[in-house]
Tab-separated table of C-alpha atoms in Angstrom:
chain	number	residue	atom	x	y	z
A	1	MET	CA	167.293	108.535	193.005
A	2	LYS	CA	163.793	108.548	194.437
A	3	SER	CA	161.260	105.890	193.555
A	4	THR	CA	157.924	106.643	191.961
A	5	SER	CA	156.075	105.879	195.194
A	6	GLU	CA	158.348	108.239	197.129
A	7	ASP	CA	157.737	111.009	194.589
A	8	GLU	CA	153.984	110.493	194.855
A	9	GLU	CA	154.198	110.592	198.637
A	10	GLU	CA	156.115	113.870	198.633
A	11	TYR	CA	154.137	115.549	195.862
A	12	ARG	CA	150.827	115.773	197.703
A	13	ALA	CA	147.949	117.806	196.326
A	14	LEU	CA	146.650	119.185	199.625
A	15	GLN	CA	150.135	120.106	200.797
A	16	LEU	CA	150.954	121.927	197.554
A	17	ILE	CA	147.605	123.726	197.524
A	18	GLY	CA	148.042	124.836	201.141
A	19	LYS	CA	151.575	126.121	200.677
A	20	SER	CA	150.713	127.827	197.397
A	21	TRP	CA	147.794	129.545	199.135
A	22	ARG	CA	150.131	130.846	201.833
A	23	ILE	CA	152.466	132.193	199.156
A	24	LEU	CA	149.568	133.980	197.465
A	25	LYS	CA	148.171	135.326	200.738
A	26	SER	CA	151.570	136.758	201.664
A	27	ASN	CA	152.162	138.156	198.175
A	28	PRO	CA	148.860	139.498	196.752
A	29	VAL	CA	150.864	141.130	193.953
A	30	LEU	CA	150.737	137.666	192.352
A	31	PHE	CA	147.128	138.398	191.393
A	32	ILE	CA	148.266	141.079	188.928
A	33	PRO	CA	149.172	138.842	185.945
A	34	GLN	CA	145.859	136.978	186.130
A	35	ILE	CA	143.911	140.239	186.432
A	36	ILE	CA	145.656	141.409	183.257
A	37	LEU	CA	144.758	138.171	181.471
A	38	ILE	CA	141.105	138.240	182.528
A	39	GLY	CA	140.910	141.935	181.644
A	40	ILE	CA	142.155	141.248	178.110
A	41	GLU	CA	139.714	138.365	177.654
A	42	TYR	CA	136.839	140.469	178.988
A	43	THR	CA	137.751	143.365	176.696
A	44	GLY	CA	137.853	141.072	173.681
A	45	GLY	CA	134.482	139.615	174.584
A	46	LEU	CA	133.043	143.117	174.958
A	47	ILE	CA	134.385	144.303	171.610
A	48	PHE	CA	132.775	141.394	169.778
A	49	SER	CA	129.603	141.271	171.871
A	50	SER	CA	126.150	141.459	170.313
A	51	SER	CA	125.609	144.918	171.834
A	52	LEU	CA	128.465	146.437	169.836
A	53	VAL	CA	127.847	144.694	166.515
A	54	PRO	CA	124.628	146.634	165.637
A	55	LEU	CA	126.480	149.918	166.175
A	56	ILE	CA	129.092	148.911	163.622
A	57	ALA	CA	126.490	147.382	161.306
A	58	ARG	CA	124.751	150.742	160.887
A	59	GLN	CA	127.937	152.235	159.441
A	60	ALA	CA	129.281	149.344	157.368
A	61	SER	CA	128.169	146.980	154.631
A	62	GLU	CA	127.560	143.307	155.330
A	63	GLU	CA	130.843	142.331	153.664
A	64	VAL	CA	132.822	144.848	155.712
A	65	LEU	CA	131.061	143.773	158.902
A	66	THR	CA	131.731	140.083	158.229
A	67	SER	CA	135.393	140.752	157.442
A	68	TRP	CA	135.766	142.922	160.539
A	69	LEU	CA	134.190	140.323	162.813
A	70	LEU	CA	136.099	137.385	161.336
A	71	GLY	CA	139.452	139.155	161.233
A	72	GLY	CA	138.927	140.752	164.614
A	73	GLU	CA	137.938	137.532	166.323
A	74	ILE	CA	140.874	135.645	164.819
A	75	GLY	CA	143.190	138.450	165.912
A	76	TRP	CA	141.715	138.444	169.401
A	77	VAL	CA	142.146	134.665	169.699
A	78	ILE	CA	145.799	135.000	168.680
A	79	VAL	CA	146.383	137.818	171.175
A	80	SER	CA	144.593	135.849	173.893
A	81	VAL	CA	146.734	132.748	173.293
A	82	VAL	CA	149.957	134.784	173.262
A	83	VAL	CA	149.072	136.634	176.474
A	84	THR	CA	147.995	133.387	178.172
A	85	ALA	CA	151.313	131.734	177.307
A	86	TRP	CA	153.196	134.840	178.437
A	87	ILE	CA	151.448	135.063	181.788
A	88	TRP	CA	151.826	131.362	182.550
A	89	GLY	CA	155.537	131.857	181.961
A	90	VAL	CA	155.611	134.704	184.479
A	91	TYR	CA	154.553	132.638	187.494
A	92	PRO	CA	157.532	130.251	187.774
A	93	ILE	CA	159.810	133.304	188.001
A	94	LEU	CA	157.617	135.031	190.600
A	95	VAL	CA	157.333	131.897	192.745
A	96	LYS	CA	161.098	131.427	192.508
A	97	ASP	CA	161.543	134.988	193.804
A	98	VAL	CA	159.294	134.253	196.788
A	99	LEU	CA	161.028	130.982	197.661
A	100	GLU	CA	164.381	132.746	197.547
A	101	GLY	CA	163.104	135.257	200.095
A	102	GLU	CA	162.845	138.140	197.637
A	103	PRO	CA	159.793	140.265	196.807
A	104	PRO	CA	158.151	139.187	193.533
A	105	LYS	CA	159.560	141.305	190.712
A	106	ILE	CA	156.608	141.598	188.335
A	107	THR	CA	158.284	143.684	185.616
A	108	GLU	CA	161.392	141.515	185.470
A	109	ALA	CA	159.274	138.352	185.394
A	110	PHE	CA	157.266	139.665	182.441
A	111	LYS	CA	160.479	140.554	180.597
A	112	GLU	CA	162.019	137.146	181.232
A	113	ALA	CA	158.854	135.324	180.168
A	114	TRP	CA	158.668	137.414	176.992
A	115	HIS	CA	162.173	136.293	176.046
A	116	ARG	CA	160.852	132.700	176.214
A	117	ILE	CA	157.519	133.404	174.515
A	118	LEU	CA	158.212	131.290	171.417
A	119	SER	CA	158.951	128.229	173.544
A	120	LEU	CA	155.891	128.867	175.722
A	121	LEU	CA	153.666	129.322	172.668
A	122	GLY	CA	155.121	126.272	170.969
A	123	ALA	CA	154.463	124.158	174.050
A	124	ILE	CA	150.850	125.347	174.313
A	125	LEU	CA	150.198	124.689	170.614
A	126	LEU	CA	151.778	121.242	170.782
A	127	ILE	CA	149.713	120.345	173.840
A	128	GLY	CA	146.571	121.569	172.101
A	129	LEU	CA	147.293	119.559	168.948
A	130	ILE	CA	148.096	116.415	170.927
A	131	CYS	CA	144.940	116.714	173.040
A	132	VAL	CA	142.752	117.336	169.976
A	133	GLY	CA	144.378	114.377	168.241
A	134	CYS	CA	143.566	112.161	171.219
A	135	LEU	CA	139.867	112.957	170.820
A	136	PHE	CA	139.872	111.395	167.338
A	137	ILE	CA	141.029	108.023	168.688
A	138	PRO	CA	138.028	105.996	169.931
A	139	ILE	CA	138.150	104.904	173.595
A	140	VAL	CA	141.956	104.796	173.768
A	141	GLY	CA	142.048	108.517	173.007
A	142	ILE	CA	140.276	109.340	176.271
A	143	VAL	CA	142.924	107.405	178.190
A	144	LEU	CA	145.692	109.162	176.259
A	145	LEU	CA	144.058	112.534	176.920
A	146	PHE	CA	144.016	111.704	180.632
A	147	PHE	CA	147.751	111.018	180.583
A	148	CYS	CA	148.518	114.077	178.444
A	149	ILE	CA	146.811	116.351	180.968
A	150	VAL	CA	149.024	114.876	183.680
A	151	TRP	CA	152.248	114.666	181.685
A	152	PHE	CA	152.233	118.244	180.403
A	153	TYR	CA	151.016	119.911	183.602
A	154	HIS	CA	154.460	121.402	184.355
A	155	TYR	CA	155.326	122.662	180.867
A	156	ALA	CA	155.633	126.344	181.918
A	157	PRO	CA	158.114	125.739	184.785
A	158	ALA	CA	160.045	123.396	182.481
A	159	VAL	CA	160.389	126.204	179.914
A	160	MET	CA	161.162	129.013	182.349
A	161	LEU	CA	163.280	127.282	184.992
A	162	ASP	CA	165.200	124.777	182.858
A	163	ASN	CA	165.487	126.921	179.709
A	164	ASN	CA	163.826	124.207	177.621
A	165	ARG	CA	162.407	124.671	174.165
A	166	ALA	CA	158.837	123.611	173.395
A	167	VAL	CA	159.397	119.903	172.699
A	168	GLU	CA	162.019	119.601	175.430
A	169	SER	CA	159.660	121.176	177.959
A	170	LEU	CA	157.017	118.534	177.252
A	171	ASP	CA	159.570	115.753	177.715
A	172	THR	CA	160.835	117.323	180.944
A	173	SER	CA	157.310	117.839	182.249
A	174	LYS	CA	156.384	114.241	181.380
A	175	ASP	CA	159.421	112.834	183.195
A	176	PHE	CA	158.778	114.994	186.255
A	177	SER	CA	155.059	114.157	186.372
A	178	LEU	CA	155.515	110.380	186.348
A	179	GLY	CA	154.146	108.878	189.561
A	180	LYS	CA	152.258	112.046	190.464
A	181	LYS	CA	149.084	111.523	188.426
A	182	TRP	CA	146.564	111.422	191.279
A	183	SER	CA	148.011	114.464	192.995
A	184	ILE	CA	148.053	116.401	189.718
A	185	LEU	CA	144.479	115.402	188.906
A	186	GLY	CA	143.427	116.413	192.414
A	187	ILE	CA	145.016	119.830	191.931
A	188	ILE	CA	143.356	120.259	188.527
A	189	ALA	CA	139.976	119.288	189.991
A	190	PHE	CA	140.472	121.793	192.813
A	191	THR	CA	141.495	124.713	190.601
A	192	GLN	CA	139.187	124.043	187.618
A	193	PHE	CA	136.012	122.392	188.918
A	194	LEU	CA	135.674	123.658	192.493
A	195	PRO	CA	135.147	127.314	191.460
A	196	VAL	CA	132.388	126.242	189.052
A	197	LEU	CA	130.752	124.247	191.838
A	198	ILE	CA	130.966	127.208	194.229
A	199	ILE	CA	129.275	129.533	191.745
A	200	LEU	CA	126.546	126.987	190.984
A	201	VAL	CA	125.824	126.440	194.674
A	202	LEU	CA	125.540	130.196	195.211
A	203	LEU	CA	123.412	130.962	192.159
A	204	LEU	CA	121.210	128.000	191.297
A	205	PRO	CA	118.986	127.649	194.401
A	206	PRO	CA	117.719	131.276	194.394
A	207	LEU	CA	117.266	131.280	190.621
A	208	ILE	CA	115.271	128.049	190.729
A	209	LEU	CA	113.091	129.241	193.612
A	210	ALA	CA	112.500	132.757	192.269
A	211	PRO	CA	113.087	132.903	188.497
A	212	GLU	CA	112.414	136.081	186.502
A	213	SER	CA	112.183	138.266	189.570
A	214	PHE	CA	114.014	141.362	190.739
A	215	ALA	CA	115.762	139.197	193.330
A	216	SER	CA	117.055	136.850	190.638
A	217	ASP	CA	118.418	139.836	188.674
A	218	ILE	CA	120.283	141.030	191.762
A	219	ILE	CA	121.581	137.516	192.372
A	220	LEU	CA	122.855	137.283	188.792
A	221	TYR	CA	124.592	140.651	189.128
A	222	LEU	CA	126.206	139.677	192.431
A	223	GLY	CA	127.017	136.282	190.967
A	224	GLY	CA	129.011	137.973	188.229
A	225	ILE	CA	131.071	139.805	190.837
A	226	VAL	CA	131.549	136.659	192.924
A	227	GLY	CA	132.399	134.665	189.810
A	228	PHE	CA	135.040	137.218	188.815
A	229	ALA	CA	136.654	137.105	192.274
A	230	VAL	CA	136.503	133.312	192.503
A	231	GLY	CA	137.879	132.997	188.974
A	232	ILE	CA	140.882	135.205	189.711
A	233	LEU	CA	141.594	133.400	192.991
A	234	PHE	CA	141.558	129.901	191.522
A	235	THR	CA	143.306	130.739	188.248
A	236	THR	CA	146.089	132.433	190.198
A	237	LEU	CA	146.419	129.418	192.483
A	238	GLY	CA	146.323	127.217	189.390
A	239	ALA	CA	149.363	129.057	188.023
A	240	ILE	CA	151.290	129.089	191.310
A	241	ILE	CA	150.872	125.411	192.238
A	242	PRO	CA	152.742	123.771	189.308
A	243	ALA	CA	155.548	126.316	189.628
A	244	TYR	CA	155.838	125.713	193.377
A	245	GLY	CA	155.672	121.927	193.002
A	246	TYR	CA	158.309	121.957	190.273
A	247	LEU	CA	160.652	124.165	192.268
A	248	LYS	CA	160.270	122.179	195.489
A	249	HIS	CA	160.498	118.680	194.022
A	250	LYS	CA	162.834	119.046	191.067
A	251	HIS	CA	165.129	121.958	191.754
A	252	THR	CA	167.504	122.381	194.665
A	253	PRO	CA	165.471	123.273	197.784
A	254	VAL	CA	165.694	126.905	198.836
A	255	THR	CA	165.262	128.382	202.272
A	256	SER	CA	162.047	130.301	202.794
A	257	SER	CA	159.371	130.907	205.379
A	258	HIS	CA	156.960	129.122	202.992
A	259	ASN	CA	158.842	125.783	203.072
């Protein structure tokens, strides 16, 4: 049995990020699930955008419009949560394929993740409730939230690779994540905050120097394209890394060119 310090030494953020990047670079098909997710979220945002609402308002009463918007937005949130859980369940299977020297089987991974959708959804909802509950506890809640983010980082691999149910997956993820908090936080910072920083660095200086100009409009347009590309890159890496780390440090090592 390995000690906590040995686990921390092996589970290194930079090493996991680098190897996950090589997996993604060699298998660009891994972008597909995240493109689907972002496409669904973008479509939902477009449907309920301010540009579409006036078109509907001209043909419907205020009560009908309010009901349509409220029901539609609730429905879209539900669909978005379900698809997010589904897609996060796809990646452990795809990464497992790669580490076993096989091409990623997208269709089969989606089917397998769908069979586990209730456990994936249950885990996401439990994590959300726990994190929200932490925010209602003064001072101590922030510390608990910090630990929850670390403990439940590997919930999707725990569901998909160990056939755990929702509560079991959180326990398994917590046990696996012990002693790895700084590496996990480093990975989260890399995948969540670095892309925001990149976009800000690219967009803010020109917009500050030349606001309300044609150049700033072009920059905003290009920034949207860059933001989309950066978002897909980092969200895909963010889904691959916990799956790769879980497979390499919990499951039996497999032979692969990505080892």
